[in-house]
mmCIF file of C-alpha atoms and ligand atoms in Angstrom:
data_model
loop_
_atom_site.group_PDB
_atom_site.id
_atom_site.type_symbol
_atom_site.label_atom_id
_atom_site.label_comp_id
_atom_site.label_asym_id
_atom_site.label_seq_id
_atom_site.Cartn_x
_atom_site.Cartn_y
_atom_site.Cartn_z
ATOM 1 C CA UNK A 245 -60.766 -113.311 -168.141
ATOM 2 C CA UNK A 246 -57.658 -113.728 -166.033
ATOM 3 C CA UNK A 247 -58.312 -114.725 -162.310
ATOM 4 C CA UNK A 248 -57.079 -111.705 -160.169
ATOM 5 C CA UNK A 249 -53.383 -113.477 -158.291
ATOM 6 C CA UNK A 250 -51.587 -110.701 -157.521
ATOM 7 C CA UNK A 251 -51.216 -107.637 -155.344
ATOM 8 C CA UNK A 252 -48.692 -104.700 -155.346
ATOM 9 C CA UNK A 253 -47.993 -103.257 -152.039
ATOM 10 C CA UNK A 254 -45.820 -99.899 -152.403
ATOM 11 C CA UNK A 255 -44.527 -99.610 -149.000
ATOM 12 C CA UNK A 256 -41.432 -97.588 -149.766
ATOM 13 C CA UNK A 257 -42.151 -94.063 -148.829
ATOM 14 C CA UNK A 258 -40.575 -91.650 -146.484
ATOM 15 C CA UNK A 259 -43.682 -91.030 -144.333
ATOM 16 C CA UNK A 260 -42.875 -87.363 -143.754
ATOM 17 C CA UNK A 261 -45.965 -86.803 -142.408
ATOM 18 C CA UNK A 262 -45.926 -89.024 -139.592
ATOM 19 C CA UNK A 263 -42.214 -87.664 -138.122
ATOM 20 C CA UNK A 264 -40.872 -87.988 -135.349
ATOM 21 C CA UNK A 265 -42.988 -91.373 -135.284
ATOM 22 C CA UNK A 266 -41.576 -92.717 -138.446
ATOM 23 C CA UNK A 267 -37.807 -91.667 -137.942
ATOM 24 C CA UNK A 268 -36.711 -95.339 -137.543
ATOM 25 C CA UNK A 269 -40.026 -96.967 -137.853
ATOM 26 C CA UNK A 270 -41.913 -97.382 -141.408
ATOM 27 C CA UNK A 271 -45.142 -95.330 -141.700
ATOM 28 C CA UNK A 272 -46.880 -98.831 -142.349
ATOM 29 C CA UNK A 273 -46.141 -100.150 -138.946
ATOM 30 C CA UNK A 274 -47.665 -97.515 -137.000
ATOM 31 C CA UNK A 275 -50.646 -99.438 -135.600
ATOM 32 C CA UNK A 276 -54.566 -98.993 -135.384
ATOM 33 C CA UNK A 277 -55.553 -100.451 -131.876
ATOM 34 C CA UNK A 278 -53.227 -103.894 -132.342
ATOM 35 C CA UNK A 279 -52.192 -103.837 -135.777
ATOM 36 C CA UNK A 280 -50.017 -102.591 -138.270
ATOM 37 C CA UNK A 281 -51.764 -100.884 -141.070
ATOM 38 C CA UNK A 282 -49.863 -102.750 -143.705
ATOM 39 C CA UNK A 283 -51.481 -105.769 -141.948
ATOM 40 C CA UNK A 284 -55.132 -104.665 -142.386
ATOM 41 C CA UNK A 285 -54.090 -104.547 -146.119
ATOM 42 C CA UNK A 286 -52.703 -107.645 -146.289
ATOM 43 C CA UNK A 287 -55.899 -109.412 -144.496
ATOM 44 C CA UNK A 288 -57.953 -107.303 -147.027
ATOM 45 C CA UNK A 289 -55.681 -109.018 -149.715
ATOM 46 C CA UNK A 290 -56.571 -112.574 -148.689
ATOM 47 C CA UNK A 291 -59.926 -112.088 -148.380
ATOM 48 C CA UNK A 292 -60.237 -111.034 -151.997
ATOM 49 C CA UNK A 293 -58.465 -114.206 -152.731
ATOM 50 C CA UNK A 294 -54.863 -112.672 -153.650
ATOM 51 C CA UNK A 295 -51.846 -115.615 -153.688
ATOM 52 C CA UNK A 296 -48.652 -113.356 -154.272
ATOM 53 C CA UNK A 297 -48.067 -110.538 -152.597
ATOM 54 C CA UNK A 298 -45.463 -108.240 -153.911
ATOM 55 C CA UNK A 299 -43.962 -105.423 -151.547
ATOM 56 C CA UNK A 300 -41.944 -102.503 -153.361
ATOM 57 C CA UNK A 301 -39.764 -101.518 -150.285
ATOM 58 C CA UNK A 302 -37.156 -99.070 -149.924
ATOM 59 C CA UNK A 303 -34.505 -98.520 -147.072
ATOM 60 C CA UNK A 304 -35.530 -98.716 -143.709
ATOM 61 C CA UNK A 305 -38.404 -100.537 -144.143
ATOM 62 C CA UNK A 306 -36.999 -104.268 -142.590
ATOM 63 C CA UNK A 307 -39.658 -104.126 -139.474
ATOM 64 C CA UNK A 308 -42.157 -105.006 -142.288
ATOM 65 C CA UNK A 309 -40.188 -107.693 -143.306
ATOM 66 C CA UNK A 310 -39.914 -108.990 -140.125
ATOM 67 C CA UNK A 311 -43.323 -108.703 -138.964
ATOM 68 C CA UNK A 312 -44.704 -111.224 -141.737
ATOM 69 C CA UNK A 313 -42.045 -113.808 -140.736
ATOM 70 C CA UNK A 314 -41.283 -116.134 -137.804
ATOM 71 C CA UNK A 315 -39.864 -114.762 -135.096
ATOM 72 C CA UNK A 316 -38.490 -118.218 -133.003
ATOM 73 C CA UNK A 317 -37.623 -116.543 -130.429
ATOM 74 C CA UNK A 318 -41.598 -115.362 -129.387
ATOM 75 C CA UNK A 319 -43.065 -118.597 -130.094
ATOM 76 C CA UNK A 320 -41.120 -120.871 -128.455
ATOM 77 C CA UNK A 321 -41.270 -118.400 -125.567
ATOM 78 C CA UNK A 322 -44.841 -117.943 -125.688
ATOM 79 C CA UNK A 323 -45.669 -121.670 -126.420
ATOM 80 C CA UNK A 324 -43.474 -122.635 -122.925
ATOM 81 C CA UNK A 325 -45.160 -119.620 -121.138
ATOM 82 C CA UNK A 326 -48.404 -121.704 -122.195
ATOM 83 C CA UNK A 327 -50.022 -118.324 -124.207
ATOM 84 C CA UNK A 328 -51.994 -118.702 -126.945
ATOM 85 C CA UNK A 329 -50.325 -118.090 -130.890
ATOM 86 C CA UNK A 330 -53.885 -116.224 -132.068
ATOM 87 C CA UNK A 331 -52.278 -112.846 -132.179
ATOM 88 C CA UNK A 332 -49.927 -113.256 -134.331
ATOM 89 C CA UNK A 333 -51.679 -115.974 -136.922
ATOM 90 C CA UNK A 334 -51.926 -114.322 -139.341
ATOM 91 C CA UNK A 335 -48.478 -112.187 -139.807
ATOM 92 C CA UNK A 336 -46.261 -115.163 -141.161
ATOM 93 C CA UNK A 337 -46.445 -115.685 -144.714
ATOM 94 C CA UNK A 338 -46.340 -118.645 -146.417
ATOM 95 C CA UNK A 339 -43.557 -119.980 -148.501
ATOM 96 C CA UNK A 340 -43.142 -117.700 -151.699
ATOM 97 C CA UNK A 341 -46.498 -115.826 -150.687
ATOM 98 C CA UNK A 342 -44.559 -112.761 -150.653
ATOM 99 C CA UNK A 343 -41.689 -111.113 -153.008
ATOM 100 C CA UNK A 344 -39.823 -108.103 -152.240
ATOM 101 C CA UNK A 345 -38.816 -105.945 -154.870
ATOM 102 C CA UNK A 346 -36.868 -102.410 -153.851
ATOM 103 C CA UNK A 347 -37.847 -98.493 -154.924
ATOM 104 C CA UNK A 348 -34.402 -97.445 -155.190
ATOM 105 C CA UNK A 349 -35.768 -93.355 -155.168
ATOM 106 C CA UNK A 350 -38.748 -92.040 -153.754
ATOM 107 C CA UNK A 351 -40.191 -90.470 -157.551
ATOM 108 C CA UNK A 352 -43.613 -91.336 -157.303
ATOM 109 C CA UNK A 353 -46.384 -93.956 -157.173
ATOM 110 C CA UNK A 354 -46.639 -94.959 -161.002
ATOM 111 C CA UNK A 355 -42.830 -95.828 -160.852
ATOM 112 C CA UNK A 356 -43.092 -97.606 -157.531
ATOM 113 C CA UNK A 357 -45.642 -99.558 -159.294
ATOM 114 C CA UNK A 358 -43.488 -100.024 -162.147
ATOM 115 C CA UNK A 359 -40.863 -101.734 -160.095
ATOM 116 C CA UNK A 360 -43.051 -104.574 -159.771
ATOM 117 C CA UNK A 361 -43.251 -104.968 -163.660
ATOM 118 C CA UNK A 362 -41.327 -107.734 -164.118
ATOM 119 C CA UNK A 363 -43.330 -110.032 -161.172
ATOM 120 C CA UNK A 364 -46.443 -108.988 -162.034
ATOM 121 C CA UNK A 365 -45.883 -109.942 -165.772
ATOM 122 C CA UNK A 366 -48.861 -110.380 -168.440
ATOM 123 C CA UNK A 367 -51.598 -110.772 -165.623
ATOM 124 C CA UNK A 368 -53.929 -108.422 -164.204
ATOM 125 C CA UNK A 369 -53.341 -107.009 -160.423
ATOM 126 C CA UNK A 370 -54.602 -105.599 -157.628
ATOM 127 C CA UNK A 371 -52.665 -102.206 -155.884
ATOM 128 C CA UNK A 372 -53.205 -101.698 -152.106
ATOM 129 C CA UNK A 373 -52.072 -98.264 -150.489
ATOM 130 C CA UNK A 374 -51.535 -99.675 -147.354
ATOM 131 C CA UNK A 375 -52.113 -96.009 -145.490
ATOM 132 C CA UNK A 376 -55.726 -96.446 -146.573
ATOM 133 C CA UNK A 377 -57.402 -98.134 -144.401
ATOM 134 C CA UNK A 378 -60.873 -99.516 -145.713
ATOM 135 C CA UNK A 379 -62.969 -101.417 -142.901
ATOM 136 C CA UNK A 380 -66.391 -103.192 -144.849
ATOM 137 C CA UNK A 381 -67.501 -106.795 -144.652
ATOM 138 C CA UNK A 382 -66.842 -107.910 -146.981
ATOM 139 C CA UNK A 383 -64.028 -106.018 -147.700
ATOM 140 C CA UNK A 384 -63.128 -103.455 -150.154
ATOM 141 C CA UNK A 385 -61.048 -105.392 -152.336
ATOM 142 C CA UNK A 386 -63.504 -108.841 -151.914
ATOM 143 C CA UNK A 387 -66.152 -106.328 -153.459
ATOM 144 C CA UNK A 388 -63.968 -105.177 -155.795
ATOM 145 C CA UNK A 389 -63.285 -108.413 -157.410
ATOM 146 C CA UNK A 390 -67.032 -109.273 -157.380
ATOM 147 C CA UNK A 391 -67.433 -106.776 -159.724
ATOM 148 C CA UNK A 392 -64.112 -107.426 -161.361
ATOM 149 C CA UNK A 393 -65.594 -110.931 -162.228
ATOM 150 C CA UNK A 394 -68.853 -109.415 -163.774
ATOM 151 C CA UNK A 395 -66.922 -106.671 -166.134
ATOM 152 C CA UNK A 396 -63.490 -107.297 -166.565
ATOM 153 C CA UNK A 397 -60.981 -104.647 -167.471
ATOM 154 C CA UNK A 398 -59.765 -101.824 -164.737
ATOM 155 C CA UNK A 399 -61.508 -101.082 -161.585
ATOM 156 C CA UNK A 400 -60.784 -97.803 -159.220
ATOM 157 C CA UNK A 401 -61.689 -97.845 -155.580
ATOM 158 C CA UNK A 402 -64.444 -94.397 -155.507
ATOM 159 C CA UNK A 403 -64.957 -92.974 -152.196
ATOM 160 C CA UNK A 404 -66.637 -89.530 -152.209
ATOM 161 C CA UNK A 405 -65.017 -86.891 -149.962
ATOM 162 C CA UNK A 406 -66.296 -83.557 -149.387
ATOM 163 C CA UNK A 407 -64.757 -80.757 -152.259
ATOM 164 C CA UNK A 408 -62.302 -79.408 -150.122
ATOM 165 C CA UNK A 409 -60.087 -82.199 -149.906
ATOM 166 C CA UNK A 410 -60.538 -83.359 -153.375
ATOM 167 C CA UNK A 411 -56.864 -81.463 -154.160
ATOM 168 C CA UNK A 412 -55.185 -84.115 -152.392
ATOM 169 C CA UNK A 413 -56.106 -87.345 -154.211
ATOM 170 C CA UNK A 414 -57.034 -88.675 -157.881
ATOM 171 C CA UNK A 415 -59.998 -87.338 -158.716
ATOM 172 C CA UNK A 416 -63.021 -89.462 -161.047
ATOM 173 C CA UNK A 417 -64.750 -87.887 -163.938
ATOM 174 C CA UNK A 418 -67.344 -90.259 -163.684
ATOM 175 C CA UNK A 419 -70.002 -91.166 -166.284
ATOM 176 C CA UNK A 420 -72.743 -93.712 -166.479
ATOM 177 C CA UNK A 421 -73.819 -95.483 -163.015
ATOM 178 C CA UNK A 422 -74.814 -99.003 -162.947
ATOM 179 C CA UNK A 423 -75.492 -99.870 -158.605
ATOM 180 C CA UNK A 424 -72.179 -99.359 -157.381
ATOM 181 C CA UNK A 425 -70.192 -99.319 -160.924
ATOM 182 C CA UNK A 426 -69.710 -95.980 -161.816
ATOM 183 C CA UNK A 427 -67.993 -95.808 -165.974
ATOM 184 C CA UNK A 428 -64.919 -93.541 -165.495
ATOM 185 C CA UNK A 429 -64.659 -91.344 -168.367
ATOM 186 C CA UNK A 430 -60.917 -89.322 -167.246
ATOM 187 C CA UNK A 431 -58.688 -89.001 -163.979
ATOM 188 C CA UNK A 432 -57.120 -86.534 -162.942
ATOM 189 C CA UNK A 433 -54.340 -86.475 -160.329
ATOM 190 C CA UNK A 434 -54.701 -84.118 -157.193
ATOM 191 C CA UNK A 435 -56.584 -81.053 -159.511
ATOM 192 C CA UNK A 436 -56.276 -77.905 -157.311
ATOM 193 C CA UNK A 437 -58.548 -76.806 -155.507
ATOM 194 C CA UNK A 438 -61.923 -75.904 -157.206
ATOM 195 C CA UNK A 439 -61.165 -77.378 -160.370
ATOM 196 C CA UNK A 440 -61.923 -81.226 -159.584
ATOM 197 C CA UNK A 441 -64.345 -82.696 -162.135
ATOM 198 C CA UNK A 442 -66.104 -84.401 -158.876
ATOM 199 C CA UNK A 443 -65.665 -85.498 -155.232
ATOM 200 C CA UNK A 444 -65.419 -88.781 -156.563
ATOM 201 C CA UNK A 445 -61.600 -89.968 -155.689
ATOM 202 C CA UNK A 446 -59.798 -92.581 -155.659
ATOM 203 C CA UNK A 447 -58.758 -94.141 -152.100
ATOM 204 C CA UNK A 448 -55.618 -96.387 -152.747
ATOM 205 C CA UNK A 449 -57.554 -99.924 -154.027
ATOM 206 C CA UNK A 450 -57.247 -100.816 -157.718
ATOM 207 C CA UNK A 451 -57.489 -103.566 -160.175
ATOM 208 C CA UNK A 452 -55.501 -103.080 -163.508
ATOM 209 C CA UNK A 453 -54.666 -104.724 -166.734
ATOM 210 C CA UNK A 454 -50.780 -105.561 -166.956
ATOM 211 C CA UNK A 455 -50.592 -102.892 -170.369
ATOM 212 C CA UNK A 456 -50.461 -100.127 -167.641
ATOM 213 C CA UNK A 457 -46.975 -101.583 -166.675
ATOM 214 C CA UNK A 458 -46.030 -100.350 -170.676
ATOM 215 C CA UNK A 459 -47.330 -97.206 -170.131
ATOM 216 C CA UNK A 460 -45.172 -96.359 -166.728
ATOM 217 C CA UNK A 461 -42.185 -97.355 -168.722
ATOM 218 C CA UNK A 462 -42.384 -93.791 -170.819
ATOM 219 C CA UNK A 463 -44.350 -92.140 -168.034
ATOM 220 C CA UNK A 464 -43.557 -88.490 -167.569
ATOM 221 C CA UNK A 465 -43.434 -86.535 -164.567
ATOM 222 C CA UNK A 466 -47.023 -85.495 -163.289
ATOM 223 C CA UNK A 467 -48.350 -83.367 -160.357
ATOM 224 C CA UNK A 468 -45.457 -83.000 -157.708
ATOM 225 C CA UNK A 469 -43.572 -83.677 -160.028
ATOM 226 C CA UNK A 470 -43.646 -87.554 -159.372
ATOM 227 C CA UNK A 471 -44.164 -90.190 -161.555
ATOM 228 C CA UNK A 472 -48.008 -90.946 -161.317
ATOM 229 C CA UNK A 473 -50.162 -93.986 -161.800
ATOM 230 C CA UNK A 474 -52.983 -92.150 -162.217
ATOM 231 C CA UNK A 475 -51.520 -90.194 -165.376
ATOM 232 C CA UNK A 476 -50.645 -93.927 -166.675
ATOM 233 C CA UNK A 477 -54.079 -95.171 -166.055
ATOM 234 C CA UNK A 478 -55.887 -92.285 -167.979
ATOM 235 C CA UNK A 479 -54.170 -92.922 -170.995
ATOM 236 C CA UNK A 480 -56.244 -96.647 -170.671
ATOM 237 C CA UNK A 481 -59.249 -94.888 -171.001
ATOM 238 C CA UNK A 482 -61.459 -95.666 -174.333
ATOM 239 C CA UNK A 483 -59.116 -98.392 -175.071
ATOM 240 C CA UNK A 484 -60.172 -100.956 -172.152
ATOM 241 C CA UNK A 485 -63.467 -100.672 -170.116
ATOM 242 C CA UNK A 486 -62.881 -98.559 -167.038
ATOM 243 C CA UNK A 487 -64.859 -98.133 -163.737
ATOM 244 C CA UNK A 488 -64.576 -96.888 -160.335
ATOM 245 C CA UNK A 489 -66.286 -99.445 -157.566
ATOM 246 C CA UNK A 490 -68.597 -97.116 -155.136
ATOM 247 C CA UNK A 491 -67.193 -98.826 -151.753
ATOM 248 C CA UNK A 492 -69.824 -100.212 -149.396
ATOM 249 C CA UNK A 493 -67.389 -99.710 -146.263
ATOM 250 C CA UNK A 494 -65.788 -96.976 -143.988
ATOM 251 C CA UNK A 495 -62.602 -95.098 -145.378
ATOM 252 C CA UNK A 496 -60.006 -93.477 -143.203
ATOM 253 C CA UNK A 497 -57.064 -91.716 -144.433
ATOM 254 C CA UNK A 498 -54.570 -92.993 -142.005
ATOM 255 C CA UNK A 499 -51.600 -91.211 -143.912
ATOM 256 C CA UNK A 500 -53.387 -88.432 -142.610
ATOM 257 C CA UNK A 501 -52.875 -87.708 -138.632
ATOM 258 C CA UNK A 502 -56.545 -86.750 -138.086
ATOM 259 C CA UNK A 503 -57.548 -89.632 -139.668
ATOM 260 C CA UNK A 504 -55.135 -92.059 -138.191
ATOM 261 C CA UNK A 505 -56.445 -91.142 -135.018
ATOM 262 C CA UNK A 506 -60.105 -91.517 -135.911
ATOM 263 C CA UNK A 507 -58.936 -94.995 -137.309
ATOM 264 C CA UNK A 508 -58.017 -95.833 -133.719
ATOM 265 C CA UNK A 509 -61.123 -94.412 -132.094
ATOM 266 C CA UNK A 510 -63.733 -96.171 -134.414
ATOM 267 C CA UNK A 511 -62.097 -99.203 -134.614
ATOM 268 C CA UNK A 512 -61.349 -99.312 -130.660
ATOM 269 C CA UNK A 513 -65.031 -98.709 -130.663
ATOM 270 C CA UNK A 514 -66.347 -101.858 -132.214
ATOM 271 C CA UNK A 515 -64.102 -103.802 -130.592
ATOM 272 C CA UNK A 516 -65.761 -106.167 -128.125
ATOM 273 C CA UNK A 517 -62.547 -106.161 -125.832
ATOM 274 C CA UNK A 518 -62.364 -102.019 -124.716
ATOM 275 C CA UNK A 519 -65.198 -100.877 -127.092
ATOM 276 C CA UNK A 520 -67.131 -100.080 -124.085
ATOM 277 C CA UNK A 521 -63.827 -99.119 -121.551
ATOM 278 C CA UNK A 522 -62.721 -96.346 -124.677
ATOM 279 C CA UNK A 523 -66.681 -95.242 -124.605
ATOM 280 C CA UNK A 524 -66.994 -94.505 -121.171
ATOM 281 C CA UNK A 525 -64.184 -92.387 -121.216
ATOM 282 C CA UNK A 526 -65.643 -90.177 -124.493
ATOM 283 C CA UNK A 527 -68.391 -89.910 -123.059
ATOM 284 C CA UNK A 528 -67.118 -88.926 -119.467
ATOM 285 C CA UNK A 529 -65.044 -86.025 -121.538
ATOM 286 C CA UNK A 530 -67.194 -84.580 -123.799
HETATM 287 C C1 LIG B 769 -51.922 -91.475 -153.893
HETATM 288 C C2 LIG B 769 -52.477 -91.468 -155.311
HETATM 289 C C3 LIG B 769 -53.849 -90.782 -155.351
HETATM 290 C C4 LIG B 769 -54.772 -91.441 -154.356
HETATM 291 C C5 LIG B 769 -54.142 -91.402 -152.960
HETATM 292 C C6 LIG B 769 -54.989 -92.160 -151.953
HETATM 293 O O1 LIG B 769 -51.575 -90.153 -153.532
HETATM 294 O O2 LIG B 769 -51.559 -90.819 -156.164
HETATM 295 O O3 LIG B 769 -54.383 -90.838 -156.635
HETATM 296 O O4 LIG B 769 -56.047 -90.803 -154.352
HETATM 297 O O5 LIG B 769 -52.831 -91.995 -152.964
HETATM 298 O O6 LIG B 769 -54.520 -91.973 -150.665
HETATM 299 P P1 LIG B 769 -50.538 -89.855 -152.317
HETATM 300 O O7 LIG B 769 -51.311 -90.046 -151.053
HETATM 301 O O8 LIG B 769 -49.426 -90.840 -152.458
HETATM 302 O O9 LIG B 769 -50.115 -88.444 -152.507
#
């Protein structure tokens, strides 16, 4: 079995959701309490153990770029000023850690995934939705590879939602359970409502087998009429071993403005620093 190297980081959509905040400003920037979100994914990334990340970017999106580098002009200020570097330790990438590969049109997830075909190459690889944000220790991904190590093949983040919002995500038919490996026997992408085989879906973490780059290449146009990965990765099914990973870990759906903001809230509240400040002032306005 290949050791898992790589991670694809699609982080070239519009963010229409998010407007006027994401006018000038990529949806993966916005921040939960002191961070950007596509930073939580990449600390999630080197926990698992990931060496190369690769970013599918679009226009607009050079903050991100800019973020993981050095930025002279801060440090030497900051070191003169006598302040501490902590903060911002772990946003510069090393050396050839990261590639950036563009999305030249916005026409779906499987063919921003596709982009990446050519870096990824023959070798299995992890996908990180960066608008996901999946707090666990160990994290999501870390427990995803555990697994990954014990069976091999394709592994789905599962995260069980109530029904009503199944229509907005992939959606897990699953089959036999073993702890937290569930066997996936068919996907389905964003079924409408009342028709989802489960409430099992799938929240933007994934570990694939480089064939699914073959499949994207003739890929037709699924729901939304995008090109999706999770059209490409049913057609794996029967012909590779296939499970979804039952997350020990908190989910929030920060592509989602309701769940952005509960991002903030929880994660303000288990922070030593204004945990109890951001407390006192729930409680005071209940
Ligand atoms: C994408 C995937 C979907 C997944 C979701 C997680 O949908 O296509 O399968 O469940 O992310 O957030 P999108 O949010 O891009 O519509």
């Amino acid at each position: 079995m290949k050791k898992l190297r790589k991670a694809v980081f699609p982080v070239g959509g519009l963010g229409t959701r998010f407007l006027p905040a994401t006018k000038a400003m990529p949806k993966e920037m916005l921040t939960v309490v002191d961070k950007p979100l596509i930073q939580y994914a990449v600390d999630e990334a080197r926990e698992a153990g990931i060496e190369q990340m690769i970013f599918v970017t679009g226009r607009g999106k050079s903050a991100i770029e800019d973020h993981f580098d050095i930025s002279y002009e801060l440090e030497t200020t900051m070191t003169d000023r006598g302040k501490s570097l902590d903060a911002i330790s772990g946003t510069r990438f090393r050396p050839g850690e990261v590639i950036y590969v563009r999305q030249q049109e916005p026409i779906g997830l499987g063919h921003a995934i596709w982009c990446a075909r050519h870096i990824v190459g023959d070798e299995p690889f992890a996908i990180f939705l960066p608008d996901e944000l999946m707090a666990g220790s160990p994290g999501c991904m870390k427990q995803m590879v555990d697994a990954y190590e014990k069976v091999g093949g394709n592994i789905v983040c599962g995260y069980e939602v109530p029904e009503s919002e199944t229509h907005k995500y992939g959606v897990i038919t699953p089959g036999r359970i073993d702890g937290r490996l569930v066997e996936v026997k068919a996907l389905v992408e964003k079924p409408p409502q009342g028709t989802a085989p489960s409430n099992l879906m799938i929240p933007g973490r994934y570990i694939l087998q480089p064939e699914v780059m073959r499949i994207l290449e003739g890929q037709a146009r699924g729901a939304g009429n995008e090109i999706q990965l999770t059209d490409a990765m049913s057609q794996m099914i029967g012909s590779q071993p296939f499970h979804a990973y039952a997350f020990d870990g908190r989910r929030f759906d920060c592509g989602d403005k309701a769940g952005f903001i509960t991002a903030n809230i929880a994660l303000a509240l288990d922070r030593p620093d204004i945990g109890p400040e951001v407390r006192r002032w729930m409680d005071a306005n209940q």
